[in-house]
Short mmCIF file of C-alpha atoms in Angstrom, two decimals:
data_model
loop_
_atom_site.label_atom_id
_atom_site.label_comp_id
_atom_site.label_asym_id
_atom_site.label_seq_id
_atom_site.Cartn_x
_atom_site.Cartn_y
_atom_site.Cartn_z
CA UNK M 25 -35.81 46.91 29.11
CA UNK M 26 -32.96 44.75 27.78
CA UNK M 27 -33.51 41.06 27.20
CA UNK M 28 -30.82 40.08 29.72
CA UNK M 29 -32.36 42.25 32.44
CA UNK M 30 -35.82 40.94 31.67
CA UNK M 31 -34.60 37.36 32.02
CA UNK M 32 -32.86 38.07 35.30
CA UNK M 33 -35.79 39.89 36.88
CA UNK M 34 -38.28 37.29 35.70
CA UNK M 35 -36.29 34.77 37.72
CA UNK M 36 -36.18 37.13 40.73
CA UNK M 37 -32.40 37.18 40.81
CA UNK M 38 -30.26 40.09 41.94
CA UNK M 39 -27.31 41.28 39.92
CA UNK M 40 -25.04 40.18 42.77
CA UNK M 41 -26.45 36.64 42.63
CA UNK M 42 -26.02 36.38 38.86
CA UNK M 43 -22.42 37.66 39.08
CA UNK M 44 -21.71 35.08 41.79
CA UNK M 45 -23.15 32.29 39.66
CA UNK M 46 -21.29 33.39 36.54
CA UNK M 47 -17.99 33.50 38.41
CA UNK M 48 -18.55 30.00 39.79
CA UNK M 49 -19.49 28.64 36.38
CA UNK M 50 -16.42 30.26 34.82
CA UNK M 51 -14.20 28.25 37.15
CA UNK M 52 -16.02 25.06 36.21
CA UNK M 53 -15.69 25.69 32.48
CA UNK M 54 -12.00 26.44 32.93
CA UNK M 55 -11.47 23.21 34.86
CA UNK M 56 -13.34 21.35 32.12
CA UNK M 57 -10.97 22.97 29.60
CA UNK M 58 -13.86 24.60 27.76
CA UNK M 59 -12.32 28.08 28.18
CA UNK M 60 -8.64 29.01 28.37
CA UNK M 61 -8.96 31.35 31.35
CA UNK M 62 -11.79 32.08 33.81
CA UNK M 63 -12.97 35.67 33.21
CA UNK M 64 -13.87 38.08 36.02
CA UNK M 65 -17.47 39.23 36.34
CA UNK M 66 -18.61 42.36 38.22
CA UNK M 67 -21.94 43.99 39.02
CA UNK M 68 -20.83 47.08 37.10
CA UNK M 69 -20.12 44.96 34.05
CA UNK M 70 -23.48 43.20 34.29
CA UNK M 71 -25.20 46.60 34.51
CA UNK M 72 -23.55 47.61 31.25
CA UNK M 73 -24.71 44.36 29.65
CA UNK M 74 -28.26 45.09 30.77
CA UNK M 75 -28.20 48.51 29.08
CA UNK M 76 -29.94 49.34 25.81
CA UNK M 77 -26.75 48.86 23.77
CA UNK M 78 -24.64 46.29 25.63
CA UNK M 79 -20.97 45.90 24.66
CA UNK M 80 -20.03 42.66 22.90
CA UNK M 81 -18.52 40.24 25.50
CA UNK M 82 -15.09 38.68 25.11
CA UNK M 83 -15.06 35.02 23.86
CA UNK M 84 -14.61 33.46 27.30
CA UNK M 85 -17.38 35.60 28.74
CA UNK M 86 -19.68 34.66 25.86
CA UNK M 87 -19.03 30.99 26.57
CA UNK M 88 -19.94 31.44 30.24
CA UNK M 89 -23.04 33.49 29.49
CA UNK M 90 -24.30 30.95 26.95
CA UNK M 91 -23.67 28.04 29.32
CA UNK M 92 -25.41 29.86 32.18
CA UNK M 93 -28.50 31.03 30.27
CA UNK M 94 -28.49 28.03 27.88
CA UNK M 95 -28.95 30.13 24.73
CA UNK M 96 -26.77 32.08 22.27
CA UNK M 97 -25.67 35.52 23.46
CA UNK M 98 -27.48 37.05 20.49
CA UNK M 99 -30.73 35.96 22.15
CA UNK M 100 -29.64 37.73 25.33
CA UNK M 101 -29.56 41.12 23.61
CA UNK M 102 -25.95 41.26 22.43
CA UNK M 103 -24.86 42.24 18.91
CA UNK M 104 -21.47 41.52 17.34
CA UNK M 105 -19.48 44.65 16.53
CA UNK M 106 -20.58 46.12 13.22
CA UNK M 107 -23.80 44.10 13.09
CA UNK M 108 -27.04 45.93 12.37
CA UNK M 109 -29.19 42.81 12.36
CA UNK M 110 -32.30 43.35 14.51
CA UNK M 111 -32.80 41.03 17.43
CA UNK M 112 -35.98 39.05 17.84
CA UNK M 113 -37.91 38.75 21.05
CA UNK M 114 -37.09 35.80 23.25
CA UNK M 115 -39.46 34.31 25.79
CA UNK M 116 -38.44 33.78 29.38
CA UNK M 117 -36.99 30.34 29.92
CA UNK M 118 -36.37 28.21 32.97
CA UNK M 119 -33.86 29.14 35.63
CA UNK M 120 -30.28 28.18 34.79
CA UNK M 121 -28.53 25.86 37.18
CA UNK M 122 -24.92 25.47 38.18
CA UNK M 123 -25.11 21.73 38.47
CA UNK M 124 -21.71 20.60 39.74
CA UNK M 125 -19.78 21.86 42.75
CA UNK M 126 -16.39 23.54 42.41
CA UNK M 127 -14.81 20.84 44.55
CA UNK M 128 -15.39 18.21 41.89
CA UNK M 129 -12.57 17.36 39.46
CA UNK M 130 -13.23 17.89 35.78
CA UNK M 131 -14.82 14.91 34.09
CA UNK M 132 -13.22 14.12 30.75
CA UNK M 133 -16.01 12.92 28.50
CA UNK M 134 -16.62 12.72 24.81
CA UNK M 135 -12.94 12.15 23.97
CA UNK M 136 -13.80 9.17 21.80
CA UNK M 137 -16.73 8.53 19.44
CA UNK M 138 -19.74 6.88 21.06
CA UNK M 139 -20.57 4.58 18.11
CA UNK M 140 -22.50 1.77 19.78
CA UNK M 141 -22.12 3.55 23.10
CA UNK M 142 -24.70 6.17 22.12
CA UNK M 143 -27.39 7.53 24.42
CA UNK M 144 -29.48 4.89 26.16
CA UNK M 145 -32.85 4.34 24.43
CA UNK M 146 -34.75 6.01 27.25
CA UNK M 147 -32.77 9.21 26.62
CA UNK M 148 -33.15 9.31 22.84
CA UNK M 149 -36.36 11.36 22.79
CA UNK M 150 -35.12 13.70 25.49
CA UNK M 151 -31.88 14.52 23.73
CA UNK M 152 -33.18 14.91 20.19
CA UNK M 153 -36.50 16.72 20.45
CA UNK M 154 -36.66 20.45 19.70
CA UNK M 155 -38.80 21.13 22.74
CA UNK M 156 -36.37 19.17 24.92
CA UNK M 157 -33.47 21.36 23.78
CA UNK M 158 -35.37 24.43 25.00
CA UNK M 159 -36.25 22.99 28.39
CA UNK M 160 -34.88 19.68 29.59
CA UNK M 161 -36.70 19.02 32.85
CA UNK M 162 -35.23 16.33 35.08
CA UNK M 163 -37.55 14.76 37.62
CA UNK M 164 -38.22 11.65 39.66
CA UNK M 165 -39.11 9.54 36.61
CA UNK M 166 -35.74 10.18 34.96
CA UNK M 167 -33.90 9.38 38.20
CA UNK M 168 -35.81 6.11 38.52
CA UNK M 169 -34.94 5.11 34.95
CA UNK M 170 -31.28 5.80 35.62
CA UNK M 171 -31.34 3.67 38.74
CA UNK M 172 -33.15 0.82 37.03
CA UNK M 173 -30.56 0.83 34.24
CA UNK M 174 -27.76 0.77 36.84
CA UNK M 175 -29.38 -2.21 38.58
CA UNK M 176 -29.66 -4.11 35.30
CA UNK M 177 -25.99 -3.54 34.53
CA UNK M 178 -25.03 -4.73 38.00
CA UNK M 179 -27.11 -7.89 37.60
CA UNK M 180 -25.42 -8.65 34.27
CA UNK M 181 -22.04 -8.17 35.92
CA UNK M 182 -22.90 -10.75 38.56
CA UNK M 183 -23.70 -13.31 35.88
CA UNK M 184 -21.28 -12.53 33.06
CA UNK M 185 -18.54 -10.24 34.38
CA UNK M 186 -17.51 -6.71 33.52
CA UNK M 187 -15.49 -7.09 30.32
CA UNK M 188 -18.48 -6.42 28.07
CA UNK M 189 -20.15 -3.91 30.37
CA UNK M 190 -17.67 -1.16 31.05
CA UNK M 191 -18.04 0.59 27.69
CA UNK M 192 -21.83 0.53 27.94
CA UNK M 193 -21.66 1.90 31.47
CA UNK M 194 -19.27 4.61 30.35
CA UNK M 195 -21.87 5.72 27.80
CA UNK M 196 -24.55 5.79 30.51
CA UNK M 197 -22.29 7.84 32.78
CA UNK M 198 -21.63 10.25 29.93
CA UNK M 199 -25.34 10.90 29.58
CA UNK M 200 -25.87 11.24 33.31
CA UNK M 201 -23.31 14.04 33.29
CA UNK M 202 -24.98 15.47 30.21
CA UNK M 203 -28.20 15.63 32.21
CA UNK M 204 -26.36 17.28 35.09
CA UNK M 205 -24.77 19.87 32.83
CA UNK M 206 -27.73 20.61 30.54
CA UNK M 207 -30.84 19.71 32.48
CA UNK M 208 -33.16 21.81 34.59
CA UNK M 209 -33.92 20.57 38.09
CA UNK M 210 -34.28 21.65 41.71
CA UNK M 211 -31.83 21.15 44.57
CA UNK M 212 -33.26 17.76 45.56
CA UNK M 213 -32.99 16.44 42.00
CA UNK M 214 -29.45 17.84 41.85
CA UNK M 215 -28.44 15.77 44.84
CA UNK M 216 -30.08 12.65 43.44
CA UNK M 217 -28.47 13.13 40.01
CA UNK M 218 -25.02 13.42 41.56
CA UNK M 219 -25.72 10.35 43.69
CA UNK M 220 -26.69 8.40 40.55
CA UNK M 221 -23.53 9.64 38.82
CA UNK M 222 -21.54 8.34 41.79
CA UNK M 223 -23.25 4.95 41.57
CA UNK M 224 -22.46 4.71 37.87
CA UNK M 225 -18.87 5.78 38.51
CA UNK M 226 -18.21 3.13 41.14
CA UNK M 227 -19.94 0.48 38.99
CA UNK M 228 -17.82 1.55 36.04
CA UNK M 229 -14.73 1.35 38.24
CA UNK M 230 -15.70 -2.17 39.27
CA UNK M 231 -16.37 -3.28 35.69
CA UNK M 232 -13.01 -1.85 34.58
CA UNK M 233 -11.31 -3.65 37.47
CA UNK M 234 -13.01 -6.91 36.50
CA UNK M 235 -11.83 -6.32 32.94
CA UNK M 236 -8.24 -5.85 34.12
CA UNK M 237 -8.23 -2.10 33.41
CA UNK M 238 -6.83 -1.10 36.78
CA UNK M 239 -5.81 2.47 35.95
CA UNK M 240 -9.26 3.27 34.57
CA UNK M 241 -10.84 1.58 37.57
CA UNK M 242 -8.93 3.77 40.01
CA UNK M 243 -9.89 6.86 38.04
CA UNK M 244 -13.60 6.08 38.30
CA UNK M 245 -13.34 5.04 41.95
CA UNK M 246 -11.76 8.42 42.69
CA UNK M 247 -14.56 10.15 40.79
CA UNK M 248 -17.13 8.21 42.79
CA UNK M 249 -15.52 9.22 46.08
CA UNK M 250 -15.66 12.85 44.96
CA UNK M 251 -19.38 12.45 44.25
CA UNK M 252 -19.86 10.85 47.68
CA UNK M 253 -18.09 13.78 49.28
CA UNK M 254 -20.13 16.32 47.30
CA UNK M 255 -23.45 14.74 48.27
CA UNK M 256 -22.40 13.58 51.78
CA UNK M 257 -23.30 10.06 50.68
CA UNK M 258 -21.74 7.64 53.15
CA UNK M 259 -23.45 4.67 51.47
CA UNK M 260 -21.68 5.42 48.20
CA UNK M 261 -18.40 5.98 50.03
CA UNK M 262 -18.72 2.60 51.76
CA UNK M 263 -19.42 0.81 48.49
CA UNK M 264 -16.60 2.51 46.60
CA UNK M 265 -14.00 1.91 49.31
CA UNK M 266 -15.07 -1.74 49.47
CA UNK M 267 -14.46 -2.01 45.72
CA UNK M 268 -11.10 -0.28 46.07
CA UNK M 269 -10.10 -2.66 48.85
CA UNK M 270 -10.85 -5.71 46.66
CA UNK M 271 -8.84 -4.22 43.79
CA UNK M 272 -5.90 -3.46 46.09
CA UNK M 273 -5.72 -7.14 47.04
CA UNK M 274 -5.41 -8.15 43.38
CA UNK M 275 -2.73 -5.49 42.92
CA UNK M 276 -0.84 -7.11 45.81
CA UNK M 277 -1.29 -4.01 47.97
CA UNK M 278 -2.52 -5.69 51.13
CA UNK M 279 -1.89 -2.80 53.51
CA UNK M 280 -3.74 -0.44 51.18
CA UNK M 281 -6.63 -2.91 51.05
CA UNK M 282 -6.84 -2.91 54.85
CA UNK M 283 -6.84 0.90 54.97
CA UNK M 284 -9.62 1.13 52.39
CA UNK M 285 -11.71 -1.49 54.21
CA UNK M 286 -11.33 0.23 57.57
CA UNK M 287 -12.18 3.62 56.10
CA UNK M 288 -15.25 2.03 54.51
CA UNK M 289 -16.24 0.74 57.95
CA UNK M 290 -15.99 4.27 59.33
CA UNK M 291 -18.41 5.50 56.68
CA UNK M 292 -20.66 2.48 57.31
CA UNK M 293 -21.00 3.49 60.95
CA UNK M 294 -22.20 6.93 59.88
CA UNK M 295 -25.23 5.49 58.10
CA UNK M 296 -25.74 2.63 60.54
CA UNK M 297 -25.11 0.09 57.78
CA UNK M 298 -26.94 -3.26 57.92
CA UNK M 299 -25.05 -6.37 58.95
CA UNK M 300 -24.60 -7.69 55.42
CA UNK M 301 -22.58 -4.56 54.61
CA UNK M 302 -20.52 -4.71 57.79
CA UNK M 303 -19.81 -8.39 57.09
CA UNK M 304 -18.63 -7.53 53.58
CA UNK M 305 -16.30 -4.80 54.83
CA UNK M 306 -14.88 -7.09 57.52
CA UNK M 307 -14.11 -9.85 54.99
CA UNK M 308 -12.52 -7.23 52.72
CA UNK M 309 -10.27 -6.28 55.62
CA UNK M 310 -9.47 -9.96 56.15
CA UNK M 311 -8.45 -10.32 52.49
CA UNK M 312 -6.00 -7.45 52.90
CA UNK M 313 -4.46 -9.02 55.99
CA UNK M 314 -4.28 -12.41 54.23
CA UNK M 315 -2.40 -10.91 51.31
CA UNK M 316 0.35 -9.62 53.61
CA UNK M 317 0.40 -12.84 55.63
CA UNK M 318 -0.94 -11.34 58.87
CA UNK M 319 -2.61 -14.46 60.25
CA UNK M 320 -3.71 -13.04 63.62
CA UNK M 321 -5.51 -9.99 62.25
CA UNK M 322 -6.89 -11.98 59.34
CA UNK M 323 -8.42 -14.57 61.67
CA UNK M 324 -9.97 -11.81 63.79
CA UNK M 325 -11.47 -10.09 60.74
CA UNK M 326 -12.85 -13.39 59.38
CA UNK M 327 -14.46 -14.14 62.74
CA UNK M 328 -16.00 -10.67 62.87
CA UNK M 329 -17.28 -11.02 59.29
CA UNK M 330 -19.05 -14.29 60.06
CA UNK M 331 -20.53 -12.92 63.30
CA UNK M 332 -22.01 -9.99 61.37
CA UNK M 333 -23.22 -12.14 58.48
CA UNK M 334 -24.92 -14.65 60.77
CA UNK M 335 -27.05 -11.88 62.26
CA UNK M 336 -28.99 -12.02 58.98
CA UNK M 337 -29.97 -9.55 56.29
CA UNK M 338 -32.74 -6.98 56.38
CA UNK M 339 -34.73 -4.67 54.12
CA UNK M 340 -32.00 -2.03 54.20
CA UNK M 341 -29.45 -4.22 52.42
CA UNK M 342 -28.30 -2.28 49.32
CA UNK M 343 -28.29 -4.03 45.94
CA UNK M 344 -24.50 -4.06 45.80
CA UNK M 345 -24.27 -6.14 48.98
CA UNK M 346 -26.90 -8.76 48.12
CA UNK M 347 -24.34 -10.98 46.40
CA UNK M 348 -22.86 -11.79 49.82
CA UNK M 349 -24.76 -15.03 50.37
CA UNK M 350 -23.48 -18.13 52.15
CA UNK M 351 -21.66 -19.33 49.03
CA UNK M 352 -19.81 -16.05 48.60
CA UNK M 353 -18.88 -15.69 52.27
CA UNK M 354 -17.48 -19.21 52.17
CA UNK M 355 -15.60 -18.43 48.96
CA UNK M 356 -14.06 -15.22 50.31
CA UNK M 357 -12.86 -17.00 53.43
CA UNK M 358 -11.44 -19.75 51.22
CA UNK M 359 -9.53 -17.14 49.21
CA UNK M 360 -8.11 -15.75 52.46
CA UNK M 361 -6.99 -19.23 53.51
CA UNK M 362 -5.35 -19.74 50.12
CA UNK M 363 -3.38 -16.50 50.47
CA UNK M 364 -2.31 -17.57 53.95
CA UNK M 365 -0.98 -20.84 52.53
CA UNK M 366 -3.61 -22.96 54.29
CA UNK M 367 -4.22 -24.93 51.11
CA UNK M 368 -6.14 -27.93 52.49
CA UNK M 369 -8.56 -25.72 54.41
CA UNK M 370 -8.88 -23.41 51.40
CA UNK M 371 -9.74 -26.32 49.11
CA UNK M 372 -12.47 -27.56 51.44
CA UNK M 373 -14.04 -24.13 51.77
CA UNK M 374 -13.87 -23.37 48.05
CA UNK M 375 -15.32 -26.76 47.13
CA UNK M 376 -18.22 -26.13 49.51
CA UNK M 377 -18.70 -22.64 48.06
CA UNK M 378 -18.77 -23.97 44.50
CA UNK M 379 -21.44 -26.47 45.52
CA UNK M 380 -23.57 -23.65 46.94
CA UNK M 381 -23.18 -21.19 44.05
CA UNK M 382 -26.25 -20.40 41.90
CA UNK M 383 -26.60 -19.60 38.21
CA UNK M 384 -27.34 -15.92 38.87
CA UNK M 385 -23.78 -15.43 40.09
CA UNK M 386 -21.89 -16.99 37.18
CA UNK M 387 -18.90 -14.69 37.41
CA UNK M 388 -18.54 -15.29 41.15
CA UNK M 389 -18.79 -19.03 40.55
CA UNK M 390 -16.07 -18.71 37.93
CA UNK M 391 -13.84 -16.89 40.42
CA UNK M 392 -14.56 -19.57 43.01
CA UNK M 393 -13.70 -22.36 40.55
CA UNK M 394 -10.46 -20.64 39.60
CA UNK M 395 -9.46 -20.33 43.25
CA UNK M 396 -10.53 -23.92 43.91
CA UNK M 397 -8.41 -25.14 41.02
CA UNK M 398 -5.40 -23.21 42.34
CA UNK M 399 -5.96 -24.46 45.89
CA UNK M 400 -6.29 -28.08 44.77
CA UNK M 401 -3.16 -27.78 42.68
CA UNK M 402 -1.23 -26.26 45.59
CA UNK M 403 -2.55 -29.10 47.74
CA UNK M 404 -1.26 -31.71 45.28
CA UNK M 405 -4.76 -32.71 44.18
CA UNK M 406 -4.36 -32.56 40.39
CA UNK M 407 -7.59 -34.44 39.62
CA UNK M 408 -9.77 -31.94 41.47
CA UNK M 409 -7.82 -29.05 39.97
CA UNK M 410 -8.55 -30.39 36.49
CA UNK M 411 -12.23 -30.92 37.29
CA UNK M 412 -12.64 -27.37 38.64
CA UNK M 413 -10.83 -25.90 35.65
CA UNK M 414 -13.11 -27.72 33.22
CA UNK M 415 -16.16 -26.29 35.01
CA UNK M 416 -14.68 -22.81 34.80
CA UNK M 417 -14.09 -23.23 31.06
CA UNK M 418 -17.73 -24.17 30.59
CA UNK M 419 -18.68 -20.83 32.11
CA UNK M 420 -16.34 -19.03 29.71
CA UNK M 421 -17.94 -20.85 26.80
CA UNK M 422 -21.35 -19.84 28.17
CA UNK M 423 -20.55 -16.14 27.92
CA UNK M 424 -18.72 -15.22 31.11
CA UNK M 425 -16.23 -12.49 30.22
CA UNK M 426 -14.20 -11.62 33.30
CA UNK M 427 -10.52 -10.88 32.83
CA UNK M 428 -10.04 -11.62 36.53
CA UNK M 429 -11.37 -15.13 36.03
CA UNK M 430 -9.29 -15.55 32.89
CA UNK M 431 -6.17 -14.49 34.79
CA UNK M 432 -6.85 -17.19 37.37
CA UNK M 433 -7.10 -19.78 34.59
CA UNK M 434 -3.75 -18.65 33.18
CA UNK M 435 -2.18 -19.15 36.62
CA UNK M 436 -3.71 -22.62 36.81
CA UNK M 437 -2.44 -23.32 33.29
CA UNK M 438 1.13 -22.56 34.35
CA UNK M 439 0.72 -24.65 37.48
CA UNK M 440 -0.54 -27.63 35.48
CA UNK M 441 2.35 -27.65 33.02
CA UNK M 442 4.55 -29.88 35.25
CA UNK M 443 1.64 -32.36 35.26
CA UNK M 444 0.99 -32.24 31.51
CA UNK M 445 1.60 -35.98 31.15
CA UNK M 446 -1.17 -36.81 33.62
CA UNK M 447 -4.47 -38.06 32.19
CA UNK M 448 -6.45 -35.25 30.53
CA UNK M 449 -4.06 -32.46 31.50
CA UNK M 450 -2.54 -31.99 28.05
CA UNK M 451 -5.93 -31.52 26.42
CA UNK M 452 -7.01 -29.19 29.21
CA UNK M 453 -3.95 -27.00 28.70
CA UNK M 454 -4.88 -26.61 25.05
CA UNK M 455 -8.44 -25.68 26.01
CA UNK M 456 -7.23 -23.02 28.41
CA UNK M 457 -4.95 -21.53 25.78
CA UNK M 458 -7.79 -21.52 23.25
CA UNK M 459 -10.10 -19.60 25.55
CA UNK M 460 -7.88 -17.27 27.54
CA UNK M 461 -4.77 -16.81 25.41
#
């Protein structure tokens, strides 16, 4: 019996099933640009390969066979033309897995050297051991480690911002996809792995957005939505669309922000989202309306957001919504008021928010201070604008690295120039230039 046939029968797979899997994998490899053209596989062809002297496959077919069985074709019983080298016996390995659906877009990874973005420490043993290369089993422990790492990155973002996190997260996402492509797991683990990949993708999109890398952010948000679609994950869809709505506001695309927020609310209804999430999505919608100057709809969305938020949180609140405390709700409303030109009201709300902010949300406090400084300046209150700006600069000196926050400071800098002769303003302008030039 040929080695290829022995492998197939040991896994209790029919020739028709293997041909179906090979054809699907060929499409994936073509989309990933790993082969130039997807070859056609037939049962008749597979029967010939399972014969005593199988014909040598074409290059594209060899690539698909090796990816499917996770071993060189020589170990499957094939011999290059003209080769008389005897083939050794190969033990039966684990079942191969087609790990990504055909509906997913190709993920471009590995295009740049990893350097300090190498595999996370908890993957080092898995990816370098000889035994691991033969059988890389993915289970609940690996999923939990991935999720814990994602939570740690998110917590660092809340305190310091995304500028120094997006490259690290990109490396993590690379290795999640490496696990998807090379690991061995069952259907349940497959779903969880893709869900984790989606979480990393939307976090990476958020970190890129915070770092001012808007094109990259949109790329990863789109990838996350694809993962949400593939796994029917309405929670992930809600989170990603919320992120996209916030980015659209900064890109001055208010109508797009409203559409994203409302679509997120549709997904939130499908998983009966807790009130903290529905409050977040309502205030995102309000921010979109504020950016286009739609006072009536903005007021209605703000009112709805507060009604939801005041119903209180519960145990189902996802990690990505826990930042929405009283300070942040007050800040987001203040930002809406500022966009609507209600500067006095915005200043009061933002000052109250800044008073309520805690040290765990340093980046959010920095954003609040930047908005407060802008609101005070627009309200003619130069002294309070200067005071808020100085507090924001202290956060920058303490390690906060958010391009969004830095952009706010640049706007304040330009707004303070007409007041440069006022007490302390000249020195402050120099400080801003030193930190955010």
